[in-house]
Coordinates of C-alpha atoms in Angstrom, one line a residue:
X1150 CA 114.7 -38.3 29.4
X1151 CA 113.1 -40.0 26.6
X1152 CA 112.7 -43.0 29.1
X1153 CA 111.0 -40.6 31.5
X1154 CA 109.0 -39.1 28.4
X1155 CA 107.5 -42.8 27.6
X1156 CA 106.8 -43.9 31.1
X1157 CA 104.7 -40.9 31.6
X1158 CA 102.7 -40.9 28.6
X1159 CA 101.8 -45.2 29.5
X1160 CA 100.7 -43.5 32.6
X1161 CA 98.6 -41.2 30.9
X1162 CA 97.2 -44.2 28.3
X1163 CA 95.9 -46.1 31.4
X1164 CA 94.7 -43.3 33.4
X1165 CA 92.6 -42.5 29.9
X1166 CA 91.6 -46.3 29.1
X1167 CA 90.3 -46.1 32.7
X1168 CA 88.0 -42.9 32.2
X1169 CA 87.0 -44.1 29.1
X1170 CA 85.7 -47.7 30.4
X1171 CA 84.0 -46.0 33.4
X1172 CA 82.4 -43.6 30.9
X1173 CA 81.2 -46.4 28.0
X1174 CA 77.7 -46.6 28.1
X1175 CA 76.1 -50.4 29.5
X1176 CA 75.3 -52.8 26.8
X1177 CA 72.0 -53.8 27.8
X1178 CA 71.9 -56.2 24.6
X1179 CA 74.2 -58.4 26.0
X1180 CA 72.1 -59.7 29.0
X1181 CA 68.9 -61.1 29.4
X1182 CA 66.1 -59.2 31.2
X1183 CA 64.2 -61.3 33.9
X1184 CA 61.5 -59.8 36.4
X1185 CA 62.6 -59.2 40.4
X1186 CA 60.9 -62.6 41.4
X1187 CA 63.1 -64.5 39.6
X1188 CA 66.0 -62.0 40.2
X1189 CA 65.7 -63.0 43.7
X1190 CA 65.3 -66.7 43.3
X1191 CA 68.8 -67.1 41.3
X1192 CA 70.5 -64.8 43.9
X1193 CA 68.9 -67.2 46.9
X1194 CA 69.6 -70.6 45.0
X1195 CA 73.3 -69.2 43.7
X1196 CA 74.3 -67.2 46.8
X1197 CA 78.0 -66.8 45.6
X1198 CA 77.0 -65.3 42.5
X1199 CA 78.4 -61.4 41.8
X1200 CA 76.0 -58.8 41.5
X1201 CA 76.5 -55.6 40.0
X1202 CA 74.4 -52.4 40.7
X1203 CA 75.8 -49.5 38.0
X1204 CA 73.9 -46.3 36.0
X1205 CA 73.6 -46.7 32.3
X1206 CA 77.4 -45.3 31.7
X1207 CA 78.5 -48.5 34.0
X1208 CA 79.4 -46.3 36.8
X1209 CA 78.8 -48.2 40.4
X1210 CA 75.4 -47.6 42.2
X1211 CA 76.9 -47.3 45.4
X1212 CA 75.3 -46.7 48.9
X1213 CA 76.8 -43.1 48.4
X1214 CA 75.1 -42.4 45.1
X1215 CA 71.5 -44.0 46.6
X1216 CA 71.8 -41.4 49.4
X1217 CA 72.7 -39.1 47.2
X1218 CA 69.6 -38.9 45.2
X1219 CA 67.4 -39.8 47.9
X1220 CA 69.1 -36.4 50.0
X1221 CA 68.2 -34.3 46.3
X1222 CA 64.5 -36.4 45.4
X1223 CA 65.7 -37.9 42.4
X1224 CA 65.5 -41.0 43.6
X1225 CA 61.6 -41.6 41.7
X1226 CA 63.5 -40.6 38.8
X1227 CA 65.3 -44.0 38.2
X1228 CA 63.9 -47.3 37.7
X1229 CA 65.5 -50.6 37.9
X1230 CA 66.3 -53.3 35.5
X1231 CA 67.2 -56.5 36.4
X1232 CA 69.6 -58.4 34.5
X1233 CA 71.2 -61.7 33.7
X1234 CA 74.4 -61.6 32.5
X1235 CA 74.9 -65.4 31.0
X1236 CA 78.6 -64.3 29.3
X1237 CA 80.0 -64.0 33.0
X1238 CA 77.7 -65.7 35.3
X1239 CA 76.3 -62.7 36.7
X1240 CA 73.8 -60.7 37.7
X1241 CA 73.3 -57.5 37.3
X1242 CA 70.8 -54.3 38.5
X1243 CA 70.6 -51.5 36.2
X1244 CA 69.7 -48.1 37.4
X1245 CA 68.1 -46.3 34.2
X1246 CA 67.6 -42.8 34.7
X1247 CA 63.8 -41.7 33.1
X1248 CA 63.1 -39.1 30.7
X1249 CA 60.7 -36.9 31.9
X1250 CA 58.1 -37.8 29.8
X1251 CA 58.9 -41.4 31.2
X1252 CA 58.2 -40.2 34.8
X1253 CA 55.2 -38.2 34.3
X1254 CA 53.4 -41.6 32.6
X1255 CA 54.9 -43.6 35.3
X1256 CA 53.4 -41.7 37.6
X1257 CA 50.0 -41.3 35.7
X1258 CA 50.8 -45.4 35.3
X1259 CA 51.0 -45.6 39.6
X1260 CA 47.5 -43.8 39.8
X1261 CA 45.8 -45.0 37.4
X1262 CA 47.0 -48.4 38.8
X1263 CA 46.4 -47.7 42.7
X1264 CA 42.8 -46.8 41.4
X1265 CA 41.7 -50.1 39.6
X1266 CA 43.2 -52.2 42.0
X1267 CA 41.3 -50.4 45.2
X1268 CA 37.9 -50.7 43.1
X1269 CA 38.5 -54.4 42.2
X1270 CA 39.2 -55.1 45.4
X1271 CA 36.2 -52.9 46.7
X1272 CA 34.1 -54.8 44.1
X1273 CA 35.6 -58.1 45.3
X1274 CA 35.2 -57.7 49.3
X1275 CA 31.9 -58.9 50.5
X1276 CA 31.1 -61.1 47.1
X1277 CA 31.2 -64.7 47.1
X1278 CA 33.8 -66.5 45.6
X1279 CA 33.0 -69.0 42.3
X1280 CA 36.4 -71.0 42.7
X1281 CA 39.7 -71.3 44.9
X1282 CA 42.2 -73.6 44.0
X1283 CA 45.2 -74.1 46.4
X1284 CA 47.5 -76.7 46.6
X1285 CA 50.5 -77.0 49.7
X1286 CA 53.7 -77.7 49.8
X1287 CA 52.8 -81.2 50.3
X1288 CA 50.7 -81.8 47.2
X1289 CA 47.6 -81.5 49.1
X1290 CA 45.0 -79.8 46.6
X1291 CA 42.5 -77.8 48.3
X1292 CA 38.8 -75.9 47.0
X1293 CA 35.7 -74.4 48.0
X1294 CA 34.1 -77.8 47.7
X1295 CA 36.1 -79.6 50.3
X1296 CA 36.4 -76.3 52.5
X1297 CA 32.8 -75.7 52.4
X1298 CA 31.7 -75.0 56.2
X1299 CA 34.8 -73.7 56.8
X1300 CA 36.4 -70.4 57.7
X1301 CA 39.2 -69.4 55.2
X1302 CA 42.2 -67.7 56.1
X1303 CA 44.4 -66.6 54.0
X1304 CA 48.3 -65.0 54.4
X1305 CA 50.1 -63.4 51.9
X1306 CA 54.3 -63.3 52.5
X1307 CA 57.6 -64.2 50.9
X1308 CA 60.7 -65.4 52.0
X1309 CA 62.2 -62.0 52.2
X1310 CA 59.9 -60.0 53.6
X1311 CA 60.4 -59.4 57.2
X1312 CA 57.3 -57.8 58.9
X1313 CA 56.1 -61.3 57.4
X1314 CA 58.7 -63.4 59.1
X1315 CA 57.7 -60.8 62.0
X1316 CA 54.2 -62.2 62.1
X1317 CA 54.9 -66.0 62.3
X1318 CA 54.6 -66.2 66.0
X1319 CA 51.3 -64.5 66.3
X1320 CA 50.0 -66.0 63.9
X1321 CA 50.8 -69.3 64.6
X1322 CA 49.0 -68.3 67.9
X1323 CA 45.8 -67.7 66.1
X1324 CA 46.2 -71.1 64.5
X1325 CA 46.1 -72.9 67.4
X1326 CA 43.6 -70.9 69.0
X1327 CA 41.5 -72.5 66.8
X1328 CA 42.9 -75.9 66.9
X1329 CA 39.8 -78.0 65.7
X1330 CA 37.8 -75.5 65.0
X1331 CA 36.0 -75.1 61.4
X1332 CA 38.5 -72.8 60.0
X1333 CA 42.1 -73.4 57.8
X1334 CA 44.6 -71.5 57.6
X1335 CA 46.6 -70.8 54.5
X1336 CA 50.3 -68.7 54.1
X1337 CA 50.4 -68.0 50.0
X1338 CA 53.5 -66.9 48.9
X1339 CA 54.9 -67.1 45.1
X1340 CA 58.4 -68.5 46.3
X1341 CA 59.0 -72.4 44.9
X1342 CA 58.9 -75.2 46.7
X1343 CA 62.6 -76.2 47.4
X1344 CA 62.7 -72.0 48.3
X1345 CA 60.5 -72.5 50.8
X1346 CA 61.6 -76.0 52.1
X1347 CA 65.0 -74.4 52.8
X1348 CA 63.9 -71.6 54.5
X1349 CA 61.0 -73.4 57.0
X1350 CA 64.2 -75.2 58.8
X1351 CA 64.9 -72.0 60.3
X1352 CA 61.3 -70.6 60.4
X1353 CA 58.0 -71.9 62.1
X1354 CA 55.0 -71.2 60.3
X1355 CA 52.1 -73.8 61.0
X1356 CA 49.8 -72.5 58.1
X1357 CA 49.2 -74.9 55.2
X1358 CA 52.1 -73.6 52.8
X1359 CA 51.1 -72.2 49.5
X1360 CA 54.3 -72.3 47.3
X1361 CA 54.1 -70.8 43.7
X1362 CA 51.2 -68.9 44.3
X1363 CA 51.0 -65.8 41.9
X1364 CA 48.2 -67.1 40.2
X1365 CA 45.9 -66.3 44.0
X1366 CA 48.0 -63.2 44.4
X1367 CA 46.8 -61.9 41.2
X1368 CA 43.3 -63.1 41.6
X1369 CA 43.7 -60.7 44.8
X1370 CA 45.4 -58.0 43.5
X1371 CA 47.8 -57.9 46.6
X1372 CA 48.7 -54.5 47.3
X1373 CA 51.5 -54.9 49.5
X1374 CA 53.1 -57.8 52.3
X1375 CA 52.2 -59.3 54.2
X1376 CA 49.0 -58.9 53.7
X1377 CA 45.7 -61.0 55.3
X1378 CA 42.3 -62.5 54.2
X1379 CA 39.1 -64.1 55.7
X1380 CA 36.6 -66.3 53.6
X1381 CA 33.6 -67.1 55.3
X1382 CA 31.8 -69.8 55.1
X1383 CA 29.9 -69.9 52.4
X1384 CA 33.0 -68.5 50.2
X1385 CA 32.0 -64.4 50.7
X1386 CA 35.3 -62.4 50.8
X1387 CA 35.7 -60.6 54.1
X1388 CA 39.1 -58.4 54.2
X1389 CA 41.7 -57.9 57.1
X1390 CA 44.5 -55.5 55.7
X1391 CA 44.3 -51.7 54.5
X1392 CA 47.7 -49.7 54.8
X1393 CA 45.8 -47.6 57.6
X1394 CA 44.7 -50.6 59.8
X1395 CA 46.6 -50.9 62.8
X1396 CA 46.2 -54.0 64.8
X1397 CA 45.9 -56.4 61.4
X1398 CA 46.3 -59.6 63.5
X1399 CA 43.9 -59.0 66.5
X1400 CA 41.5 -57.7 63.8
X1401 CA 42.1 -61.2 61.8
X1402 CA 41.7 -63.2 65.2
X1403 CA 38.3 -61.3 65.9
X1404 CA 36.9 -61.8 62.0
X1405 CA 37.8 -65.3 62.5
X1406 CA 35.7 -65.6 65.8
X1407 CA 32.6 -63.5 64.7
X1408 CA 32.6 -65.7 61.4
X1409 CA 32.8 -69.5 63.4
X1410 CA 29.9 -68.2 65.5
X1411 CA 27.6 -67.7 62.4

């Protein structure tokens, strides 16, 4: 009996250890925060590496959870926070729940946000451009002084974005419509080099590649992927995409046209 007495109370121990641990709030002290770009890159470089997707108390983020709030619109009310845990080689997406003075400013945040970046680029399209500086995969460095003349395209993507992969084939059809013609054609992406590299042996894209290019993103404010725009030539800013544009590629290949003709 007393035998039977210990047994069950061990059971009991472990079935309360097990609570508890589920229960013990994530110590978000003992990884390092990095951004979703480079999240990304050491999940694509290191694809056997874990990753963990819990709520502050460490319980699992599961598909069943996600549907869950998304089926009860609470799903704005949690943000994520990438993580790198360097103690176990892992990585590790933390799905914090926001006050709700946190979601009403990150809301006010998204407005006020949406706003400046529609008038910058408002205030951008149709002025002329005092620098671009590219360089491709290859090295090559490229600016307004030796693509004056020229039509400039320009391609915004990344790796993982598929209505970007979707694109390649049209747009490599626009590229060599124009086969000789005064105009270049750039894809800008902020992926690295050996990303990129790796990814092309699977992929056809015939633009000059732009790796590592947040600094152009930012100068453009890029809204959203993929995401298209033409540079006449005398360097004035002429823009393809809007979310409400349908057609983005037979609008870039007309743009492109009416701008070699002038």
């Amino acid at each position: 009996m007393k035998s039977k007495n210990i047994f069950i109370f061990s059971i009991i121990l472990l079935l309360s250890n097990i609570v508890l641990s589920q229960e013990k709030k994530f110590n978000i002290e003992e990884c390092k925060k990095i951004d979703r770009n480079e999240f990304i890159e050491i999940q694509k470089t290191n694809p056997k590496i874990i990753i963990k997707s819990i709520f502050e108390n460490g319980k699992p983020y599961t598909k069943k959870e996600m549907d869950s709030l998304i089926k009860n619109s609470k799903i704005q009310n949690y943000t994520q926070i990438f993580l790198k845990d360097t103690i176990n080689n892992e990585l590790v997406i933390l799905n914090k729940e926001l006050t709700k003075e946190e979601i009403k400013n990150k809301e006010t945040e998204q407005k006020r946000k949406i706003k400046a970046e529609k008038e910058y680029r408002n205030e951008l399209d149709g002025s002329k451009l005092e620098e671009l500086n590219l360089e491709d995969i290859n090295g090559v460095k490229f600016n307004l002084e030796n693509l004056k003349g020229k039509v400039i395209v320009l391609n915004f993507w990344f790796t993982q974005c598929k209505p970007c992969v979707a694109e390649f084939p049209e747009l490599n059809n626009i590229k060599e419509k124009y086969k000789n013609q005064d105009v270049e054609f750039f894809a800008v992406t902020w992926n690295n080099k050996e990303t990129i590299e790796k990814f092309l042996l699977n992929h056809k894209l015939d633009f000059n590649i732009i790796p590592n290019g947040k600094l152009i993103i930012d100068k453009f404010k890029i809204p959203h992927y993929p995401y298209n725009i033409v540079i006449d030539k005398n360097g004035k800013v002429e823009y393809i995409n809007d979310v409400l544009v349908l057609n983005v590629l037979k609008k870039l290949d007309n743009k492109v046209s009416e701008l070699l003709k002038k």
